[in-house]
Protein backbone atom coordinates (compact mmCIF):
# COMPACT_ATOMS: atom_id res chain seq x y z
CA UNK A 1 -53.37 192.48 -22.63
CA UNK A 2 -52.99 189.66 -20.50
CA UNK A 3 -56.09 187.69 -18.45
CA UNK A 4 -54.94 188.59 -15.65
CA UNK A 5 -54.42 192.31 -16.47
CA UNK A 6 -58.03 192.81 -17.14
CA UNK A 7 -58.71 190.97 -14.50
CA UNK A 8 -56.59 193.78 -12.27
CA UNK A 9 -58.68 196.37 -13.52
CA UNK A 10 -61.81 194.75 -12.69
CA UNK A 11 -63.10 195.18 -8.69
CA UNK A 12 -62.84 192.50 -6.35
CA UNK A 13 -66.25 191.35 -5.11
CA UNK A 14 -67.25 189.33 -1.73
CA UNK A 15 -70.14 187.73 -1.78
CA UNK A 16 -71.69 186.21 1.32
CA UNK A 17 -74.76 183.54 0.80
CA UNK A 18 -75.32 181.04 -1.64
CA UNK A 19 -78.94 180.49 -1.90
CA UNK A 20 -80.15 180.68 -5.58
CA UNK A 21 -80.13 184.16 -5.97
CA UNK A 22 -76.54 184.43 -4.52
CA UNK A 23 -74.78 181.68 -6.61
CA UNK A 24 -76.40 183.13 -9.56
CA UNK A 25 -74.70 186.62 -9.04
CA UNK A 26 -71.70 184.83 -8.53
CA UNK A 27 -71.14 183.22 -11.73
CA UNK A 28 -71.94 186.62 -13.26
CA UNK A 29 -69.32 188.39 -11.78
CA UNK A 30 -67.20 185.68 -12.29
CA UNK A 31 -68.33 185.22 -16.31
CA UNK A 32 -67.61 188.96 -16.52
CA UNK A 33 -63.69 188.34 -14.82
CA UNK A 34 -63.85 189.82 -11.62
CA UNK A 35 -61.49 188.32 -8.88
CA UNK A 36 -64.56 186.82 -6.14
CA UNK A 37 -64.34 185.40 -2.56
CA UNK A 38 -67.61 183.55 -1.81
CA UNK A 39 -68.59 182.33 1.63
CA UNK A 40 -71.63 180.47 2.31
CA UNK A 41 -72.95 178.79 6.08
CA UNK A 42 -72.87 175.71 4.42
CA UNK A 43 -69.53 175.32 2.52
CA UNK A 44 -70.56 172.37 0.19
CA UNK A 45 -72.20 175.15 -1.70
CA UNK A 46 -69.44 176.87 -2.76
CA UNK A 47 -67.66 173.76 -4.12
CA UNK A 48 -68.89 174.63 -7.76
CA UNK A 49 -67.74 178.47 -7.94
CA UNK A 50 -64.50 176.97 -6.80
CA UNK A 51 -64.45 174.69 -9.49
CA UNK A 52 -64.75 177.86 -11.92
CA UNK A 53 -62.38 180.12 -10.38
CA UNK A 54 -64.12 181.62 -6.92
CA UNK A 55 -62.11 181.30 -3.91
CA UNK A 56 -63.68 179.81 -0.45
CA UNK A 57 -63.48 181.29 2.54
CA UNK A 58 -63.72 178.94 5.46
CA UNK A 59 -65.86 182.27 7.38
CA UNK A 60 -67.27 185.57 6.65
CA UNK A 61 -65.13 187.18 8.82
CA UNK A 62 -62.00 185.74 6.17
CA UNK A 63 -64.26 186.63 2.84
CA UNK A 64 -64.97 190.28 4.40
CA UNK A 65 -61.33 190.88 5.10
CA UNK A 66 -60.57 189.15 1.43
CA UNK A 67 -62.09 192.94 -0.22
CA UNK A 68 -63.57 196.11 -0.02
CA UNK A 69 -66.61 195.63 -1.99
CA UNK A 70 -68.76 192.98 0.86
CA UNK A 71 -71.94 192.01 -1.20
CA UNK A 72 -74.69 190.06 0.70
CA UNK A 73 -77.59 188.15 -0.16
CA UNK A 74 -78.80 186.22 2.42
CA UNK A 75 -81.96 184.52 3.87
CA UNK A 76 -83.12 187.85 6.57
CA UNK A 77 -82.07 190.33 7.94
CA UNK A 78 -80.91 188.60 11.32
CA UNK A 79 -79.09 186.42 9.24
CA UNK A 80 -77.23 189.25 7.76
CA UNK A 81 -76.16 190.55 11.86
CA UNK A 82 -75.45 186.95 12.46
CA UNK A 83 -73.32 186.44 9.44
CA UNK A 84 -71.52 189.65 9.94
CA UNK A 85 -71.18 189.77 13.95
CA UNK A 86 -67.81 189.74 14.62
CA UNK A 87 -66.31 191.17 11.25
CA UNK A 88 -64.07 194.15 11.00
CA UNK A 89 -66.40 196.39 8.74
CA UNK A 90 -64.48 199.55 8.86
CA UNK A 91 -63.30 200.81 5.52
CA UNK A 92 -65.68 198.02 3.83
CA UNK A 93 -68.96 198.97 1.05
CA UNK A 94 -71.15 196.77 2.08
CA UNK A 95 -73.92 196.46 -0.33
CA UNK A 96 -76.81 194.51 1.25
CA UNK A 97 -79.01 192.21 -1.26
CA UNK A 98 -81.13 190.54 1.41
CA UNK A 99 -84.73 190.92 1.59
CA UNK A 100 -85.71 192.81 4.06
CA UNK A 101 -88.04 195.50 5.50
CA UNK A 102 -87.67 199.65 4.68
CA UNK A 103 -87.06 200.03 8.57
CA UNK A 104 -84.60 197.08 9.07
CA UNK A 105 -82.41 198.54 6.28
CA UNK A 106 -82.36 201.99 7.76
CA UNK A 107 -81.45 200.03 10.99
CA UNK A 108 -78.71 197.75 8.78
CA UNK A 109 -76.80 201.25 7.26
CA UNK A 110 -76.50 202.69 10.84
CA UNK A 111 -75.78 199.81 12.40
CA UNK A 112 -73.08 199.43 9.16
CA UNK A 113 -71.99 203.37 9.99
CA UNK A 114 -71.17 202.38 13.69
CA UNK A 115 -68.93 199.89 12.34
CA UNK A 116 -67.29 202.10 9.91
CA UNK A 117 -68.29 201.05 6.95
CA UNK A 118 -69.96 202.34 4.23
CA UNK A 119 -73.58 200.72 3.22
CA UNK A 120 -76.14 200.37 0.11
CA UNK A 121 -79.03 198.92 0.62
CA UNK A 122 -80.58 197.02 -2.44
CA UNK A 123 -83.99 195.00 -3.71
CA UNK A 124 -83.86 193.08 -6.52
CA UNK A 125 -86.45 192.69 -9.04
CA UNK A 126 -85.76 189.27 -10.49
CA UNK A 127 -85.35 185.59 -10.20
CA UNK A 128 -82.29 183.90 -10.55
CA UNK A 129 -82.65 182.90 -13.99
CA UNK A 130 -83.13 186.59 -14.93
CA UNK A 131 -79.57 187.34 -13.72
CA UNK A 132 -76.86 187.56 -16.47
CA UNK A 133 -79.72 187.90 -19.21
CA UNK A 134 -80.18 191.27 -19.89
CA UNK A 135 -82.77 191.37 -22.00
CA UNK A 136 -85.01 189.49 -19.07
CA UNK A 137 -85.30 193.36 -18.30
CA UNK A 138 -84.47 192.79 -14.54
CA UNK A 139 -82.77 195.31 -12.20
CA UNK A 140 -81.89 195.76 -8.03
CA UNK A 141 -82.93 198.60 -6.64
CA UNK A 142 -80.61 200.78 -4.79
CA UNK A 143 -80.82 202.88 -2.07
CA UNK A 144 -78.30 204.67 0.85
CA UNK A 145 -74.96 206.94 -0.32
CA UNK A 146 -74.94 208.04 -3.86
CA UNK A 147 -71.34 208.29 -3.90
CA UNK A 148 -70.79 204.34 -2.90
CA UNK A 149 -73.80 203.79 -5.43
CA UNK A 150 -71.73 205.87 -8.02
CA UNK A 151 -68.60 204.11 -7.04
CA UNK A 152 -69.25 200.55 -7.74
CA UNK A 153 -72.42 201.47 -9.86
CA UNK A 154 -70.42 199.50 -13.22
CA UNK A 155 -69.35 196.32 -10.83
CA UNK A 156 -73.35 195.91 -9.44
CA UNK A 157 -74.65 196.33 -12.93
CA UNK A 158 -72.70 193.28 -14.57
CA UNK A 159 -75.14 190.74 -12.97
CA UNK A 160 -78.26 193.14 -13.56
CA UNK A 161 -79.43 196.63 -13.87
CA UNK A 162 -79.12 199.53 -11.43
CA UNK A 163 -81.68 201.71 -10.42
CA UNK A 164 -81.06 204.25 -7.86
CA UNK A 165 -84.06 205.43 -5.42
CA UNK A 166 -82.38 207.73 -3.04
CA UNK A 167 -79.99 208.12 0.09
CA UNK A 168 -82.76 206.98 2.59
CA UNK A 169 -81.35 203.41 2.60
CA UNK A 170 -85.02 202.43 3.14
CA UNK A 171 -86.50 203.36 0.00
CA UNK A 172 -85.05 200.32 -1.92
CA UNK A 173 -86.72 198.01 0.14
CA UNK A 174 -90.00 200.20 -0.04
CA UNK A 175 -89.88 200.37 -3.23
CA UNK A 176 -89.41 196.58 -4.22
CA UNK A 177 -92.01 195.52 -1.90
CA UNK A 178 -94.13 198.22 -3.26
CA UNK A 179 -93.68 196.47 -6.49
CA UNK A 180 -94.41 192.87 -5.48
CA UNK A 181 -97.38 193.79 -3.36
CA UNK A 182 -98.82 195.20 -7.00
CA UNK A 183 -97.44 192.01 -8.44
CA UNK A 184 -99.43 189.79 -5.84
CA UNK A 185 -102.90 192.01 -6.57
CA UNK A 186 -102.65 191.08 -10.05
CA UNK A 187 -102.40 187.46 -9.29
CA UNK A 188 -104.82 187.87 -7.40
CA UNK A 189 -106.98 189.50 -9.85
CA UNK A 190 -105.82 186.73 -12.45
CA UNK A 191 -106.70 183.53 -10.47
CA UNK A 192 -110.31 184.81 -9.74
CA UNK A 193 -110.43 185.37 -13.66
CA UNK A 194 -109.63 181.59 -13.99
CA UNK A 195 -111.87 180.14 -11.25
CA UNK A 196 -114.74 181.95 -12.93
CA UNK A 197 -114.26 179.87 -16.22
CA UNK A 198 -112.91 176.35 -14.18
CA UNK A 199 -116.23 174.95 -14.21
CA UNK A 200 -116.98 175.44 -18.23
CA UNK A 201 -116.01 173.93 -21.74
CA UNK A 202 -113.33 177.09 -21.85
CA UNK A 203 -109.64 176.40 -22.16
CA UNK A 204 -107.63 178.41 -19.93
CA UNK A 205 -105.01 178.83 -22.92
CA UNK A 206 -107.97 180.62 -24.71
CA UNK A 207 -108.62 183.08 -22.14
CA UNK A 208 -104.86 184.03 -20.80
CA UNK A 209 -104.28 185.61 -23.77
CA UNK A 210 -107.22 187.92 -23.80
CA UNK A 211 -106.18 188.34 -19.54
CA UNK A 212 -102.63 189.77 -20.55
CA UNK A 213 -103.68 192.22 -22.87
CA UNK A 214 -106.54 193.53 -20.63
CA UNK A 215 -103.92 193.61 -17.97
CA UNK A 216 -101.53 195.85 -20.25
CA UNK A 217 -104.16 197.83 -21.26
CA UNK A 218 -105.25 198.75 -17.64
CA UNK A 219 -101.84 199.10 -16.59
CA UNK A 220 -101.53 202.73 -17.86
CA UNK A 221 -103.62 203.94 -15.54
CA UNK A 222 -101.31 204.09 -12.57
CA UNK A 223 -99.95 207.31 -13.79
CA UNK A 224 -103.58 208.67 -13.51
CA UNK A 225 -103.56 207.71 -9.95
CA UNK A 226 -99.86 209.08 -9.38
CA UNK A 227 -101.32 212.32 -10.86
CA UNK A 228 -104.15 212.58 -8.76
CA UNK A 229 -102.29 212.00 -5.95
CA UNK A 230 -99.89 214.79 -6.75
CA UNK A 231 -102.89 217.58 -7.56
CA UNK A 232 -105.25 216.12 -4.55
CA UNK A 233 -108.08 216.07 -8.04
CA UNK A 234 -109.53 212.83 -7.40
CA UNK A 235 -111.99 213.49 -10.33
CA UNK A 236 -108.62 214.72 -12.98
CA UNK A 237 -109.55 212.91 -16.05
CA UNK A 238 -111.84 210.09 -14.38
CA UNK A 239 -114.28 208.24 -16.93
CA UNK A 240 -115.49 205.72 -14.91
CA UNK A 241 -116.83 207.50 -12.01
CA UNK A 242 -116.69 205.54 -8.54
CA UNK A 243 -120.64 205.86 -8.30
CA UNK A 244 -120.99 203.78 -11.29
CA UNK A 245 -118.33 201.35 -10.72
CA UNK A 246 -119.68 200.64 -6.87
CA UNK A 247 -123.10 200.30 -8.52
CA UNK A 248 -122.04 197.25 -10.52
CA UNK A 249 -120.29 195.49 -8.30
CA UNK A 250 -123.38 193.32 -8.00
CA UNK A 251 -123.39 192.02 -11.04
CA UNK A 252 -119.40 190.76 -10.12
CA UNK A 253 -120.50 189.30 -6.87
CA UNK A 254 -123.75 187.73 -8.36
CA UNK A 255 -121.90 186.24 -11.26
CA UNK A 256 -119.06 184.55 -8.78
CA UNK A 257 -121.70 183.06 -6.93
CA UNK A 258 -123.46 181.32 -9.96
CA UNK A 259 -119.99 180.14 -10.99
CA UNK A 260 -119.39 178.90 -7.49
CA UNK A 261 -116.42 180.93 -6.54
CA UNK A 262 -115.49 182.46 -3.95
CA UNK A 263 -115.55 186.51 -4.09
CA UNK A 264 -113.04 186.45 -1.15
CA UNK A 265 -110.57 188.04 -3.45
CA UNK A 266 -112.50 191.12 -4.71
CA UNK A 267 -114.69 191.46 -1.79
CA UNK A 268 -112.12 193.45 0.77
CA UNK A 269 -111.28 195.91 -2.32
CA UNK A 270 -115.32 196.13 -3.05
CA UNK A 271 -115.64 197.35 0.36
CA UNK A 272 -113.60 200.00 0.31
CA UNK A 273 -114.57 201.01 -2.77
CA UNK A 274 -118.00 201.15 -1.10
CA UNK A 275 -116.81 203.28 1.99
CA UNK A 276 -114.92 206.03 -0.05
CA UNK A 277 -118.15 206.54 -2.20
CA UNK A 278 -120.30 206.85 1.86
CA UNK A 279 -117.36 209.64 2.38
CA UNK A 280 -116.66 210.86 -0.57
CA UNK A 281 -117.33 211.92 -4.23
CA UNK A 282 -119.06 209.60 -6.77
CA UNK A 283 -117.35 211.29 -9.31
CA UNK A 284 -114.31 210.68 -8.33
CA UNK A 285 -112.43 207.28 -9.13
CA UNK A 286 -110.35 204.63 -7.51
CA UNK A 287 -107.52 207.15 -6.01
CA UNK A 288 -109.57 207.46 -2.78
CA UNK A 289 -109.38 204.13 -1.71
CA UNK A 290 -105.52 204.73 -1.25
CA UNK A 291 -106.33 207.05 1.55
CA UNK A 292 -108.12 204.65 3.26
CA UNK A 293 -105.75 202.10 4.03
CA UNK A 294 -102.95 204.73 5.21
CA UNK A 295 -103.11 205.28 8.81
C-alpha cells in the first residue's frame, strides 16, 4: 500500500488556532498521516506545519471549506464566533476545543445547528506536552451528538483520549471545569502545607513526598461523597464525624498563626464547615457543605 493510500483512508482534519495546545494537535494528526488544513489569525504560525506537510489557508472561511471535520481550539469563545462569522457551516462537524463555559457551549451547538452544521463540544484535560504521549494518561472530554462523537470518535482519539459525557453539549465543559476547580483546591491545600514549614530547617523535597501520598490516600473518598449524595445519608459510612472535625479546627488556625501564615486558604472552607454543623448533624461529614454553596 502506497503513502498516499493510507493516507486516503485516513479523515481530513481542519484545524483552526495555533496557540500551544492547537499546534500540538496538529503535529499529531499529522504524525499519525491524516491530510490537515491549518489556519491560524496570525499566519507566521503555521509556517512550521507547512514545513511538515500541513497546508495554509490564507482564512478560516478557505480551511472550513478545505473539509468536513472543522476542529477548533482557540483563545474564547467570542473568538470562536469571530473566527467562524462568515463561514458556510452547513454539512460541516464542527468539534469545538476552546475553553469555554457549560452555557456558552450550549449557546455554540445551537448557534452551530442554525448554521447547519453538526457540533461536539469538547474540554481537554491536558497540556500540550501531554498530547501524542499516551501514557501521560490525558483525554478531551466530549459532549453534544453521539452519533458525530461515534463518527469521528478514532480521528479525535489519535492526539488523545476520548471520553464521552453526554448529548447536552454543556456537560463537557462542566465537567472539565469541574475537574480543574478540584485541581485548584488541592493546590490550594498544598501551598498552605508548604508555607507552614517555609520558616523551619525542613526541606520542601522531604515533605512533598509525604504530601502526595496523603493526597492519594484522601483521594478515595470522593466516592463516599458521590454516594451520599445519591442516598441523601450524610452520615453513610462517616468516621470522622463533622462535630469532631469543626472542633479541631483550632488547633489548624492556632498552629498557622504561630508559623506566621496566613489561614486565608482554609478559613472560607472552615466556615462552612462551621455553618452546616449550626444546621445540621454532627454526625454527619463533609457532604453537607456541598449544599451550601448551591443556590
Amino acid at each position: 500500500m502506497t503513502q498516499n493510500t493510507v493516507e486516503e483512508t485516513r479523515t481530513s482534519v481542519t484545524i483552526l488556532g495555533l496557540g500551544a495546545m492547537g499546534t500540538a494537535l496538529a503535529r499529531t494528526w499529522l504524525a499519525a498521516g491524516h491530510p490537515l488544513t491549518v489556519w491560524n489569525r496570525t499566519p507566521a504560525r503555521a509556517a512550521a506545519l507547512a514545513a511538515e506537510g500541513a497546508r495554509v489557508a490564507d482564512s478560516a472561511t478557505e480551511a472550513v471549506a478545505a473539509n468536513s471535520l472543522v476542529v477548533a481550539c482557540l483563545l474564547d469563545d467570542a473568538s470562536v464566533e469571530e473566527a467562524l462569522a462568515g463561514t458556510d457551516l452547513a454539512g460541516r462537524d464542527l468539534v469545538n476545543l476552546t475553553t469555554s463555559t457549560p452555557a456558552q457551549a450550549r449557546a455554540r451547538a445551537e448557534w452551530a445547528r442554525e448554521r447547519g452544521a453538526r457540533y461536539l463540544d469538547g474540554g481537554i484535560m491536558a497540556v500540550p506536552p501531554m498530547i501524542g504521549v499516551p501514557e501521560a494518561g490525558g483525554y478531551v472530554f466530549y459532549s453534544g451528538s453521539r452519533e458525530l462523537f461515534e463518527r469521528h470518535q478514532d480521528t479525535l482519539g489519535v492526539p488523545v483520549g476520548t471520553r464521552y459525557v453526554g448529548e447536552d453539549a454543556g456537560f463537557a465543559a462542566l465537567y472539565d471545569v469541574a475537574l480543574l476547580s478540584a485541581m485548584y483546591g488541592m493546590f490550594a491545600g498544598a501551598g498552605h502545607a508548604f508555607a507552614l514549614i517555609r520558616k523551619e530547617d525542613i526541606d520542601p523535597a522531604s515533605l512533598a513526598p509525604l504530601l502526595a501520598d496523603w493526597l492519594v490516600a484522601m483521594a478515595p473518598s470522593v466516592h463516599q461523597t458521590a454516594d451520599q449524595l445519591r442516598s441523601g445519608d450524610y452520615t453513610k459510612g462517616v468516621v470522622s464525624r463533622l462535630a469532631m472535625q469543626v472542633a479541631g479546627m483550632p488547633t489548624f488556625v492556632s498552629t498557622a498563626e504561630e508559623q506566621g501564615v496566613s489561614p486565608e486558604l482554609l478559613s472560607p472552607y472552615f466556615e462552612l464547615m462551621r455553618r452546616r454543623l449550626s444546621e445540621g448533624s454532627g454526625e454527619e461529614g463533609l457532604t453537607g457543605v456541598i449544599d451550601l454553596l448551591v443556590h
